XYZ file of C-alpha atoms in Angstrom:
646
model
C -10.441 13.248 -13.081
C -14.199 12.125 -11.937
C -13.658 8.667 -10.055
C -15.722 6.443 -8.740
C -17.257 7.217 -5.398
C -13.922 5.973 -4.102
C -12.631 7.140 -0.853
C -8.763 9.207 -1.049
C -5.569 8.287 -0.763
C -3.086 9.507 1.928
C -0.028 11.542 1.067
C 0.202 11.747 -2.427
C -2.732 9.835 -3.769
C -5.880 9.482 -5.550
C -8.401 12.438 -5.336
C -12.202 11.257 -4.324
C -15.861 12.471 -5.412
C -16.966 12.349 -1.663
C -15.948 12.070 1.840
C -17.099 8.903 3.994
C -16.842 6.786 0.610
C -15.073 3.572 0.666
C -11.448 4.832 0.491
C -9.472 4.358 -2.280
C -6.344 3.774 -3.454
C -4.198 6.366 -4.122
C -0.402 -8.491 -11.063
C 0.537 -11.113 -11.760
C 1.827 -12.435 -15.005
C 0.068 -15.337 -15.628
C 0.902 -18.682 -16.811
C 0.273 -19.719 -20.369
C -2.717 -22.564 -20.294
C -0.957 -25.205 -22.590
C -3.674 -27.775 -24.260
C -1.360 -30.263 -22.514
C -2.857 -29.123 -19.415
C -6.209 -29.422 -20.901
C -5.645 -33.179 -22.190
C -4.306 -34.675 -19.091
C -7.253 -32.872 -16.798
C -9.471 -35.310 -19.323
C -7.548 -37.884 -18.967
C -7.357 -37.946 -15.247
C -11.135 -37.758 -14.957
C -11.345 -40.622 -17.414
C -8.963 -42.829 -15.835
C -11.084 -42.144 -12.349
C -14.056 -42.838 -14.386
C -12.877 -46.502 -14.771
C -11.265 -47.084 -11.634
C -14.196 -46.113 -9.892
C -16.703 -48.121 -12.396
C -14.172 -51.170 -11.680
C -16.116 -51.132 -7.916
C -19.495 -51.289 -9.239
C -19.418 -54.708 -10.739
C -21.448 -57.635 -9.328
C -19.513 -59.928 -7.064
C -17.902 -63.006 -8.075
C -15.178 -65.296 -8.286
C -12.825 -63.130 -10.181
C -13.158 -60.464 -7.322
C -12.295 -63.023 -3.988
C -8.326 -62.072 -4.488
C -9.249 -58.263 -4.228
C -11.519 -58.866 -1.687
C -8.889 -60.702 0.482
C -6.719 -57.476 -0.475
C -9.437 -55.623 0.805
C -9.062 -57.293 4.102
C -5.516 -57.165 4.740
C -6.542 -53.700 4.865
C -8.796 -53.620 6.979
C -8.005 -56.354 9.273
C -5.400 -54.225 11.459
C -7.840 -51.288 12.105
C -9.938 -54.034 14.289
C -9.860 -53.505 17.686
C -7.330 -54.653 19.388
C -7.224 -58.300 21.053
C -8.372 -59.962 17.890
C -5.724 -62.016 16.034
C -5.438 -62.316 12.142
C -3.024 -64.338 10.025
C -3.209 -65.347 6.542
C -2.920 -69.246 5.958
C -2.888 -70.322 2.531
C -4.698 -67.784 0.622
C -7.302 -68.157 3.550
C -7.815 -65.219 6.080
C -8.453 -67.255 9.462
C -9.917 -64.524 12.164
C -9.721 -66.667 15.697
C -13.043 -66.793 17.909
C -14.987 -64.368 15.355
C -16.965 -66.661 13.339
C -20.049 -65.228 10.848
C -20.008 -62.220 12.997
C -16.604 -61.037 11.445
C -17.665 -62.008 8.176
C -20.758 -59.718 8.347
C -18.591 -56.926 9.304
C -16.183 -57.501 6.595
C -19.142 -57.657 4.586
C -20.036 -54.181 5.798
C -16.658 -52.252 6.069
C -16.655 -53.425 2.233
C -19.962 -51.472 0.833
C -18.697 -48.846 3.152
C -15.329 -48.347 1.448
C -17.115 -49.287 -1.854
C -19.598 -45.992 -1.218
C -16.982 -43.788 -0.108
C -15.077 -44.724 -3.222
C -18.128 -44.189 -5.450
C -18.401 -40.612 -3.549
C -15.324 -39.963 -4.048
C -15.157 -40.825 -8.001
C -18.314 -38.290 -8.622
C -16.871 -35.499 -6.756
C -13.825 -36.084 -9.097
C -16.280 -36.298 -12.117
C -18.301 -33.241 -10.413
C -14.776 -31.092 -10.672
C -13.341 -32.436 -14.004
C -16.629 -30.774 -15.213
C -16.375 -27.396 -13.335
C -12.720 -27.151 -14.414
C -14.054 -27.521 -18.388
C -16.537 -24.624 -17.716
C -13.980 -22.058 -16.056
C -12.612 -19.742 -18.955
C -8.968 -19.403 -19.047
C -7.864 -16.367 -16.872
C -9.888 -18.460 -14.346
C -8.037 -21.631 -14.575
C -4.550 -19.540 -14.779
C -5.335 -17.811 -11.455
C -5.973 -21.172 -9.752
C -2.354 -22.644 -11.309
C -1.046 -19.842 -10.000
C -2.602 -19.416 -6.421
C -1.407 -23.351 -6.236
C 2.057 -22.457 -7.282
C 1.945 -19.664 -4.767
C 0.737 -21.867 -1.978
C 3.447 -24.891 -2.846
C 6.094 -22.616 -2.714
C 4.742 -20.344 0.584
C 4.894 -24.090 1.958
C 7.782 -24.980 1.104
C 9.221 -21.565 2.438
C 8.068 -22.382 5.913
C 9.541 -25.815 6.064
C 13.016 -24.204 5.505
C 11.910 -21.138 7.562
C 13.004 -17.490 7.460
C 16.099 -16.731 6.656
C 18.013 -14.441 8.884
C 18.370 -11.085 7.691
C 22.409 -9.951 6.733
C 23.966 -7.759 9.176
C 24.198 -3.870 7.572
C 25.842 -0.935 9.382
C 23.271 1.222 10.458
C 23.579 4.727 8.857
C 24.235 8.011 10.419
C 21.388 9.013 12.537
C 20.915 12.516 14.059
C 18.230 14.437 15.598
C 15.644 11.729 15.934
C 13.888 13.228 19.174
C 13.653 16.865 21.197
C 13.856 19.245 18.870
C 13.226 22.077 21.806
C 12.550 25.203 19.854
C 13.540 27.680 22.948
C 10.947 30.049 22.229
C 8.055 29.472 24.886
C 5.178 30.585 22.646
C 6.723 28.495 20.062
C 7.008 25.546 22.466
C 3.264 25.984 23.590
C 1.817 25.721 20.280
C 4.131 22.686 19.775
C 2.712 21.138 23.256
C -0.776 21.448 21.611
C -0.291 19.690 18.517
C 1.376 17.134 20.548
C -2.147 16.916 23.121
C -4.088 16.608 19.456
C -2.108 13.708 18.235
C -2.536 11.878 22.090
C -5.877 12.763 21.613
C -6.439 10.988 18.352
C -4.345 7.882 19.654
C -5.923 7.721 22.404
C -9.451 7.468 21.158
C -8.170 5.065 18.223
C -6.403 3.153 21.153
C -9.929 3.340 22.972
C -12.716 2.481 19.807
C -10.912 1.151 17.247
C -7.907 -0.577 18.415
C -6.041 -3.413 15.542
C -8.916 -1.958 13.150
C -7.223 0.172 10.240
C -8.936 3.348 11.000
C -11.331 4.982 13.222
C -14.861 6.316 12.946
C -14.806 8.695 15.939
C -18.328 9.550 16.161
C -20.097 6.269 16.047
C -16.753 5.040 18.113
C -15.730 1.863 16.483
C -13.176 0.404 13.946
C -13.457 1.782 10.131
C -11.595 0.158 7.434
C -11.850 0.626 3.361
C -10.783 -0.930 0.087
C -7.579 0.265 -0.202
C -6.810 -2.470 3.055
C -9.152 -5.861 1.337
C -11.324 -6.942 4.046
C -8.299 -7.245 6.359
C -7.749 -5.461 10.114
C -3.980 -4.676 9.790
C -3.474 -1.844 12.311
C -2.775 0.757 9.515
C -3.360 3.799 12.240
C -0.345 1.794 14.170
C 2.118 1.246 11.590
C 1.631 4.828 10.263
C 1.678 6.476 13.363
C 4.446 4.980 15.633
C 7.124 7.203 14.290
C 4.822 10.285 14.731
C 4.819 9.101 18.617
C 8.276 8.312 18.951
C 9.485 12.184 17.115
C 6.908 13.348 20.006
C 8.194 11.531 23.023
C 5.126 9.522 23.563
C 6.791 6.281 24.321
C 4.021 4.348 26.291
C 1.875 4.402 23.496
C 4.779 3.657 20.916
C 5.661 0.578 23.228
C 1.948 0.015 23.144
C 1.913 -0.124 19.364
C 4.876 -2.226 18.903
C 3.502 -4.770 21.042
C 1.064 -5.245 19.036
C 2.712 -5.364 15.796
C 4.542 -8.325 17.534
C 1.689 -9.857 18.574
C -0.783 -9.300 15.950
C 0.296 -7.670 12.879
C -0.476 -11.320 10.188
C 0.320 -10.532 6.148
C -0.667 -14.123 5.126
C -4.625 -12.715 4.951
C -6.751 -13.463 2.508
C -6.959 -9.622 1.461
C -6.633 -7.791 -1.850
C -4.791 -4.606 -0.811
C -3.558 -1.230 -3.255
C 0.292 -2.255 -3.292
C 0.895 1.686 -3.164
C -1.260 2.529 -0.011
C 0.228 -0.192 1.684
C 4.074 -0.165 0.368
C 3.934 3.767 1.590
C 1.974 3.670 4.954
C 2.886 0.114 6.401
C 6.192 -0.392 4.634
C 7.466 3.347 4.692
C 5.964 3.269 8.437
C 7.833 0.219 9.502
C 11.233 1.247 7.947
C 10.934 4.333 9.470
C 10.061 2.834 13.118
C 13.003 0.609 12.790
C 15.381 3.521 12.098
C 14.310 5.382 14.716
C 14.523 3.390 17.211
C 16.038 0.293 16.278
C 13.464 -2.253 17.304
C 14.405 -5.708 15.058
C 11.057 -6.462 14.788
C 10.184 -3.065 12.547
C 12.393 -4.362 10.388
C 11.359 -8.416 10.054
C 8.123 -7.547 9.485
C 8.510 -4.633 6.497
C 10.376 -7.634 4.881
C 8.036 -9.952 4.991
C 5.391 -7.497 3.780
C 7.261 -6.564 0.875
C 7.734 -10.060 -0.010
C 3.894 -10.544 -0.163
C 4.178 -7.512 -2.642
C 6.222 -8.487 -5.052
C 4.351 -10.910 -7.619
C 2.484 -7.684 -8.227
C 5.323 -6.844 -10.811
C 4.899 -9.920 -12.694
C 3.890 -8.547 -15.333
C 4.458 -8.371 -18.905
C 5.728 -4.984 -18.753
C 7.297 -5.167 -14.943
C 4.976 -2.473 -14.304
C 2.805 -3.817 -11.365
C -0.335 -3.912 -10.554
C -2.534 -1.276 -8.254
C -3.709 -4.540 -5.719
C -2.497 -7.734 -4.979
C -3.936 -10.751 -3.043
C -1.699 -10.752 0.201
C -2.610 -14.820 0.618
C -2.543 -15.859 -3.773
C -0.097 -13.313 -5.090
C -2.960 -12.598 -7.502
C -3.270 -8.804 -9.123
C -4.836 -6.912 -10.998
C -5.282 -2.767 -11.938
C -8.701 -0.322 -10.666
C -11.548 -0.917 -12.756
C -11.869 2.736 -13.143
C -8.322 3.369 -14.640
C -8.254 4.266 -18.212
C -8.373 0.892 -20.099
C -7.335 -1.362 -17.576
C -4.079 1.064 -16.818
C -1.403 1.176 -14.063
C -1.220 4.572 -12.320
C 1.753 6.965 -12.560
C 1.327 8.085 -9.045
C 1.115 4.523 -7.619
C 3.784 2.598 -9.749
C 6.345 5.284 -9.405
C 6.079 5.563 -5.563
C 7.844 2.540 -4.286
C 11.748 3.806 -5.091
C 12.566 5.056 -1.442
C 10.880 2.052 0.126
C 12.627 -0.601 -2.278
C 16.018 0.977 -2.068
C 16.401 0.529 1.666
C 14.441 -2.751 1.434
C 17.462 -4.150 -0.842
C 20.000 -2.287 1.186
C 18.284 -3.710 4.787
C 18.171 -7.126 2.988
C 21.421 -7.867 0.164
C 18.112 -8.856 -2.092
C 18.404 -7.096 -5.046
C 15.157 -7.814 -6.120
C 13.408 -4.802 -4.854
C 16.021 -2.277 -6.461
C 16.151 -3.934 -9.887
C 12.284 -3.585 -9.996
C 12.189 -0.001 -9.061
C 15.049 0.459 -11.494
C 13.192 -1.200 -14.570
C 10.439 0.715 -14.021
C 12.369 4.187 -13.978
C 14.252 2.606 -17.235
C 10.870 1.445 -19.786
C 9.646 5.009 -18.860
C 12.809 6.788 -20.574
C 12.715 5.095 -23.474
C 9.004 6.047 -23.951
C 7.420 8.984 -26.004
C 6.158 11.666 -23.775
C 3.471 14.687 -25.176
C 4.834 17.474 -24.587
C 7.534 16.319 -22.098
C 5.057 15.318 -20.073
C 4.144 12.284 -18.142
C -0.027 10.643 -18.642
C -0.998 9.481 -14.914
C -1.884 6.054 -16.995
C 0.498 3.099 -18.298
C -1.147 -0.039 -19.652
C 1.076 -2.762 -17.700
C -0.114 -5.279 -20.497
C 1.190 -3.161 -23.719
C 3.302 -0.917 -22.246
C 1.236 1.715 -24.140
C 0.030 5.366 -22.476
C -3.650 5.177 -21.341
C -5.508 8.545 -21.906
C -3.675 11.788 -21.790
C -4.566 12.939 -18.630
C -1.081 14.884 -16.748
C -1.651 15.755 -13.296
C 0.722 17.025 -10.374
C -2.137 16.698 -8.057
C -3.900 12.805 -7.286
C -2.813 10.034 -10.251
C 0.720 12.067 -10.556
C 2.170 13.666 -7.890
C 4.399 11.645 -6.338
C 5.784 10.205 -9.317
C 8.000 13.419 -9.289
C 8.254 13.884 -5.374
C 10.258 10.358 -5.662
C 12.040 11.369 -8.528
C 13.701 14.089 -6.437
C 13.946 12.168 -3.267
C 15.596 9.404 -5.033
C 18.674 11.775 -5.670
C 18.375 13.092 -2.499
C 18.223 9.622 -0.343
C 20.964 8.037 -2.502
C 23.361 11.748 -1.034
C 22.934 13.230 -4.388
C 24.746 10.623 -6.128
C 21.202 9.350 -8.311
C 22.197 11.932 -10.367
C 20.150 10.075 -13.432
C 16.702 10.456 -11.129
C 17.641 14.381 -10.382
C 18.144 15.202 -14.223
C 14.846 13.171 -15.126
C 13.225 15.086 -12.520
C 14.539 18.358 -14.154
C 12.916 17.919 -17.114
C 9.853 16.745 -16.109
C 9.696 19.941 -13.894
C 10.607 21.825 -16.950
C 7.522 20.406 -18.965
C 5.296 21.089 -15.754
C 6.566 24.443 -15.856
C 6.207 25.199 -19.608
C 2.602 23.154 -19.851
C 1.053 22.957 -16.154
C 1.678 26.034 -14.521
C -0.125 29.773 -14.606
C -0.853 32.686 -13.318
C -4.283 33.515 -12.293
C -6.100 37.380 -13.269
C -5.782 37.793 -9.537
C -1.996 37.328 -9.101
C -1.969 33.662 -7.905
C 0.669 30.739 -9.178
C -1.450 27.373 -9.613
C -1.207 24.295 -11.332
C -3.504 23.145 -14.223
C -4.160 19.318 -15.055
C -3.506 18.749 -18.887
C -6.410 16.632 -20.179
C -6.160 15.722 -23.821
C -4.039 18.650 -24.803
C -6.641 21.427 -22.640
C -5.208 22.944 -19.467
C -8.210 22.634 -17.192
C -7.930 25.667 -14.489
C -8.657 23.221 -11.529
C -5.993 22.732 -8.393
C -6.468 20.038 -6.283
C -5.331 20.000 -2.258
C -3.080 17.337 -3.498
C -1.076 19.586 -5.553
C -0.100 21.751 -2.699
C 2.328 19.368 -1.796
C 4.330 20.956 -4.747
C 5.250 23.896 -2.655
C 7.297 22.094 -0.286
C 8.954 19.933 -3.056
C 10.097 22.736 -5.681
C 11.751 24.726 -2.280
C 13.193 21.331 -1.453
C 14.762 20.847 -5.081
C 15.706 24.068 -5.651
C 19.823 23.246 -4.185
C 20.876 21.401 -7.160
C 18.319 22.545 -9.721
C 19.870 23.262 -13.234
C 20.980 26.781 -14.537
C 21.324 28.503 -11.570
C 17.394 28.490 -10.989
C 17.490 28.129 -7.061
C 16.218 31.236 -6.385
C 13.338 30.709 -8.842
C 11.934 27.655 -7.477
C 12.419 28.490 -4.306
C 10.005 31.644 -5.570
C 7.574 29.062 -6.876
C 7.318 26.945 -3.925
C 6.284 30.453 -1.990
C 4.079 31.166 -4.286
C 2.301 27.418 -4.249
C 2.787 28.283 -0.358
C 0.828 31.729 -0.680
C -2.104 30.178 -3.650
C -2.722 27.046 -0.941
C -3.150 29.573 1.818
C -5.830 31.461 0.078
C -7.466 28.028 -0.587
C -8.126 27.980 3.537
C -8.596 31.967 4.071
C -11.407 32.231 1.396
C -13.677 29.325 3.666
C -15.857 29.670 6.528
C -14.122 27.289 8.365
C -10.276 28.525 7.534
C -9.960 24.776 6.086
C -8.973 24.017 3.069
C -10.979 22.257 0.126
C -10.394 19.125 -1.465
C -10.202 20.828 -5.460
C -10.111 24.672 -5.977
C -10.548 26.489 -9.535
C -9.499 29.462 -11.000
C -11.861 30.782 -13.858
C -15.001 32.618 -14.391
C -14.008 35.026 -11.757
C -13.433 32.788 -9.323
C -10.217 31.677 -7.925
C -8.933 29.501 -5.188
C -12.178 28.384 -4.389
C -14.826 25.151 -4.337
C -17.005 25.069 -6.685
C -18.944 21.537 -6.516
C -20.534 20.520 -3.500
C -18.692 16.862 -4.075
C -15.067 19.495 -3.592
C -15.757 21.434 -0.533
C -14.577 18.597 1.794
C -11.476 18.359 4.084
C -10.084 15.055 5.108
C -7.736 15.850 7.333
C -4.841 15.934 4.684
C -1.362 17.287 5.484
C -0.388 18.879 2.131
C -0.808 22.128 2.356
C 0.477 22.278 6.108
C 3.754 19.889 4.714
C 4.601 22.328 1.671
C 4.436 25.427 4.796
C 7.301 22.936 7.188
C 9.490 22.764 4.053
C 9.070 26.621 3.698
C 10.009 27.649 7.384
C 12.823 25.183 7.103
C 14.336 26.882 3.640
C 13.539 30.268 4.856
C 12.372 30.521 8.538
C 9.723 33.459 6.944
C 7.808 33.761 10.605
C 4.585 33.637 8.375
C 4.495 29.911 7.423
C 4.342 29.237 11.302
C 1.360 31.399 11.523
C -0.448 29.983 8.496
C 0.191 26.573 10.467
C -0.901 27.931 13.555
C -3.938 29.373 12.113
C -4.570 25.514 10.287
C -3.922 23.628 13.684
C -6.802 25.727 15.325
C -9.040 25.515 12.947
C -8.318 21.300 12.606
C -9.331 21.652 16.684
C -12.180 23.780 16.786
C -13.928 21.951 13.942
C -12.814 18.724 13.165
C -12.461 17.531 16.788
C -15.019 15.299 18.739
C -14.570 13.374 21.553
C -13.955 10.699 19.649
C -11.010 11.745 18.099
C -10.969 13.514 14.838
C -12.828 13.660 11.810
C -13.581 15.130 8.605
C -16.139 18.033 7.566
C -18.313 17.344 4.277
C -18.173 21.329 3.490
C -15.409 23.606 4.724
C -17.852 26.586 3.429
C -20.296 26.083 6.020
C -20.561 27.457 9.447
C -22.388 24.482 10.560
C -20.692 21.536 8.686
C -21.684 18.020 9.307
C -18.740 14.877 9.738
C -17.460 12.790 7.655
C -16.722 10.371 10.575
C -13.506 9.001 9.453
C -10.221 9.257 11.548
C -7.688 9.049 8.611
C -4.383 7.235 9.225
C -2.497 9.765 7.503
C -3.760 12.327 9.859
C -1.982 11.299 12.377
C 1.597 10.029 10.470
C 1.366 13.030 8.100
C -0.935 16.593 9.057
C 0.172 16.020 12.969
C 3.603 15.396 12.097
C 4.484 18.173 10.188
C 2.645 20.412 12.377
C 5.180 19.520 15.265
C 7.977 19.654 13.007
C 6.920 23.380 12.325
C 6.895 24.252 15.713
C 10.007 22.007 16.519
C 13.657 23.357 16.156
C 15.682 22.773 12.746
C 17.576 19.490 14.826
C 14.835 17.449 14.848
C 15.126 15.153 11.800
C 17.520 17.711 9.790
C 17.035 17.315 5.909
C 20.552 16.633 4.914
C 19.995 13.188 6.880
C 16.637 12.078 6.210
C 14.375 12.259 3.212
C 10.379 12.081 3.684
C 8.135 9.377 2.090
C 5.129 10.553 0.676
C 3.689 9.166 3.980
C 6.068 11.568 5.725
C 7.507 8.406 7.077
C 11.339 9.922 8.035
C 13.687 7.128 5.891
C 17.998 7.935 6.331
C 20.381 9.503 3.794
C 22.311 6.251 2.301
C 25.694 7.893 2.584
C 26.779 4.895 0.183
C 30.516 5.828 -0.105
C 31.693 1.909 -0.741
C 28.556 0.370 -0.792
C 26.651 -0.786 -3.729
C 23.475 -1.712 -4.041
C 23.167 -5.035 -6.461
C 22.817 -4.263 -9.760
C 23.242 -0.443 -9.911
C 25.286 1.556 -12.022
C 23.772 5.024 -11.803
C 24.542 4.907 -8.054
C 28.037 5.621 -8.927
């Protein structure tokens, strides 16, 4: 898929043309105009029209009763000392004389001009209010309905948040792998990620992201125009698994202090529901800070008129002040993407679970229900869902950016809810199935990839995206139907061993950002516009879910071999940043410090290297921010409104 010089999403996300771009990602309803509303803004400008033109008339007798009105008014604003009474109709001002009377006189035309202002301004916006078309006029009734109701919200004031019991936690720090060499390399990747704090903390501190050449804040559209801290919320539970405490104390104190949702900022409701909302949650787990928690709920608050839409399916942005959205213009026909809309389950689950709102389940759960009871080509998903119609966009399947973590939440779904989601594990079954059948191949050389299906062609492209795949068929392969553990535990090695070969077959041992597999060549760059590396974790995250299903000494090495090459040639002393072409031995920088770099690629790199304690798998399940979110051992709770929890 050709986008828009957009810049990429983190974790699973959006795939870009070229580095140093604007990043990119990877709703409202709106109110029915009536012609009531239409006649009464007429009728208001009319009726100002005459009250206002009532002013302008010459003075005379039948005015003296309004102008005596005029000063009982104004009589009490005069300074004070000065006495007034009314006597008989008569207003009798004591030791003022004609000077009062000229004043009167004065304060009069004064209130008579500011009237006569006031009734052409009204005039002036009757007018602009006839010109705006429609959608413009519904987005101002509804920004207004937004900001009556925000108001009315902090009159009565937050409501305290319901006591929940806190679930199981386990192996949430050490991790002490008892082999030095082992412990050495994990020492280093902890030094990279203080390294890349530390300069962020230096040059680009409350901005979202860092440029660490030029040393100052970076930001993109993914984040509207605001400075939200996104390198703090995503990283503070990467520094707390590390031990880095001083800067995690450093981080929450500024969330406290500075960390405002009521902006005036049109954000991707993905990007942020999976790096500020996953990031939060996951901070407040860990180490069970209130504040963590107060503040993911009042961001996902902000997100939520995104859904209102005629479908439920929400909208890519939202206005963080208005509550206004509305979908990419790229996207196939004004389309919602897979990838975004189907990566808010995890978040939304604990979100109702932290909070006895059901809201946030019941719209994760309508979305999973409107897409089973659509048609699907082939079994498979399109990355595109009009959230007008409810109708497919273009048939465009992908398990790299616009799709992929549509089906890692699928599977983590089951997982999170301790296997008991058993609807979300069999629709992730046969989506794999489809994937399988459709999507996946066997290069001339020997290596497993995955195709993108684009209007019924399988084109022979992988994307670094896609590597993530690895890591999720060895993590689904417990539970998988038919007996078929062993197989996709195969596949994910093989993803494992194809991904690999997409670093070893650069200069720079770094992987690419898209790799094909035709014309005799295979996993290999062939555009200029694809020879980039961002910094992204996927291939390194698909090698910790590897070693953790197999503890094959190899996957540590291919991480090893990754980590060194991220320090010889992405780091400056600035922090770290991206190359523009991983095939050249003298690349030039992207200079972007990606967020995800340090809550995703440096956090699976020190869970490689970090003993099988630290954060074990049967009690926590991953975002696709590789924000660390608890097992919801439900037993005898239920979340509102479900009935496939049970």
């Amino acid at each position: 898929m050709t986008t828009p010089a957009l810049l990429p999403l983190s974790g699973r996300r959006i795939p870009t043309l070229s580095p140093g771009a604007s990043s990119f990602p990877h709703h409202r309803a709106t109110l029915r105009l009536s012609e009531k509303f239409i006649l009464l803004l007429i009728l208001s400008a009319f009726i100002t029209l005459c009250f206002g033109a009532f002013f302008f008339l010459p003075d005379n007798s039948k005015h003296k009763r309004f102008d005596l009105g005029l000063e009982d008014v104004l009589i009490p604003h005069i300074e004070s000392g000065k006495e007034g009474r009314h006597n008989g109709g008569q207003v009798i001002i004591h030791g003022q004389g004609g000077h009062d009377e000229h004043r009167h006189r004065e304060e009069e035309e004064s209130l008579r001009d500011k009237i006569r202002a006031d009734h052409e301004r009204a005039l002036q916006e009757a007018k602009e209010k006839l010109r705006k078309s429609k959608e413009e006029l519904r987005a101002e009734i509804q920004t207004e309905k937004v900001k009556v109701a925000e108001d009315l919200k902090k009159k009565e004031g937050p409501k305290p948040l319901p006591p929940v019991p806190m679930p199981k936690l386990v192996g949430v720090n050490d991790g002490d792998p008892g082999d030095p060499d082992v412990k050495e390399k994990r020492d280093k990747i902890r030094e990279m990620m203080k390294h890349a704090w530390d300069s962020y903390r230096q040059y680009g501190w409350g901005h979202n992201e860092l440029k660490p050449i030029a040393k100052k804040g970076h930001s993109t559209n993914i984040f509207g125009n605001s400075q939200m801290g996104a390198t703090i919320v995503d990283a503070l539970d990467t520094l707390y698994i590390m031990g880095l405490h001083d800067e995690f104390k450093d981080g929450q104190e500024w969330i406290e202090q500075n960390l405002d949702f009521s902006v005036n900022a049109e954000v991707s409701v993905f990007e942020v529901n999976i790096r500020f909302i996953g990031g939060l949650l996951a901070a407040y787990y860990l180490s069970g800070q209130e504040v963590f928690k107060v503040k993911a709920v009042q961001l996902a608050e902000k997100l939520l008129p995104a859904f209102n839409t005629p479908t439920g399916i929400p909208w890519a942005m939202v206005n963080l002040k208005s509550g206004v959205g509305r979908n990419w213009g790229w996207a196939s026909a004004g389309s919602s993407i897979l990838a975004e809309f189907g990566t808010l389950h995890m978040e939304f689950v604990h979100l109702t679970y932290l909070t006895g709102n059901p809201a946030y389940y019941q719209k994760v759960m309508h979305i999973r229900k409107l897409l089973a009871k659509m048609d699907r080509p082939n079994g498979l998903y399109p990355n595109y869902l009009n959230p007008r119609t409810g109708r497919w966009g273009q048939h465009h399947t992908s398990v790299g950016g616009l799709g992929d973590s549509f089906y890692e939440y699928l599977l983590k779904a089951w997982l999170m809810s301790d296997k008991t989601d058993t609807e979300a594990r069999k629709t992730y079954d046969d989506a794999i199935e489809a994937i399988e059948r459709h999507l996946i191949r066997k290069s001339s050389g020997g290596l497993t990839f995955i195709g993108e299906w684009k209007n019924g062609h399988l084109e022979r492209k992988m994307g670094h995206l896609t590597c993530f795949a690895g890591g999720m068929f060895a993590l689904g392969a417990d539970g998988s139907p038919d007996d078929k553990a062993g197989h996709y535990l195969q596949l994910g090695a093989e993803i494992a061993h194809t991904c690999h070969e997409s670093y070893d077959r650069t200069v720079l041992k770094l992987g690419p950002e898209a790799f094909k597999f035709d014309s005799g060549l295979e996993a290999v760059a062939v555009r200029q516009n694809e020879k980039y590396y961002i910094l992204r974790p996927e291939v390194i995250e698909t090698y910790w879910y590897m070693w953790r299903f197999t503890h094959d000494p190899k996957y540590r090495q291919w991480g090893w071999e990754a980590a060194q090459a991220i320090d010889k040639h992405c780091r400056v002393s600035g922090g770290f940043s991206g190359v523009k072409d991983v095939y050249s031995s003298n690349p030039t920088y992207d200079d972007v410090q990606q967020s995800f770099f340090l809550a995703e690629t440096l956090k699976y790199l020190y869970l490689l290297f970090s003993s099988d304690e630290l954060l074990p798998l049967e009690s926590w399940v991953f975002n696709t921010e590789a924000h660390p979110l608890p097992v919801l051992h439900l037993g005898n709770i239920t979340l509102p409104g479900s009935e496939t929890q049970r």
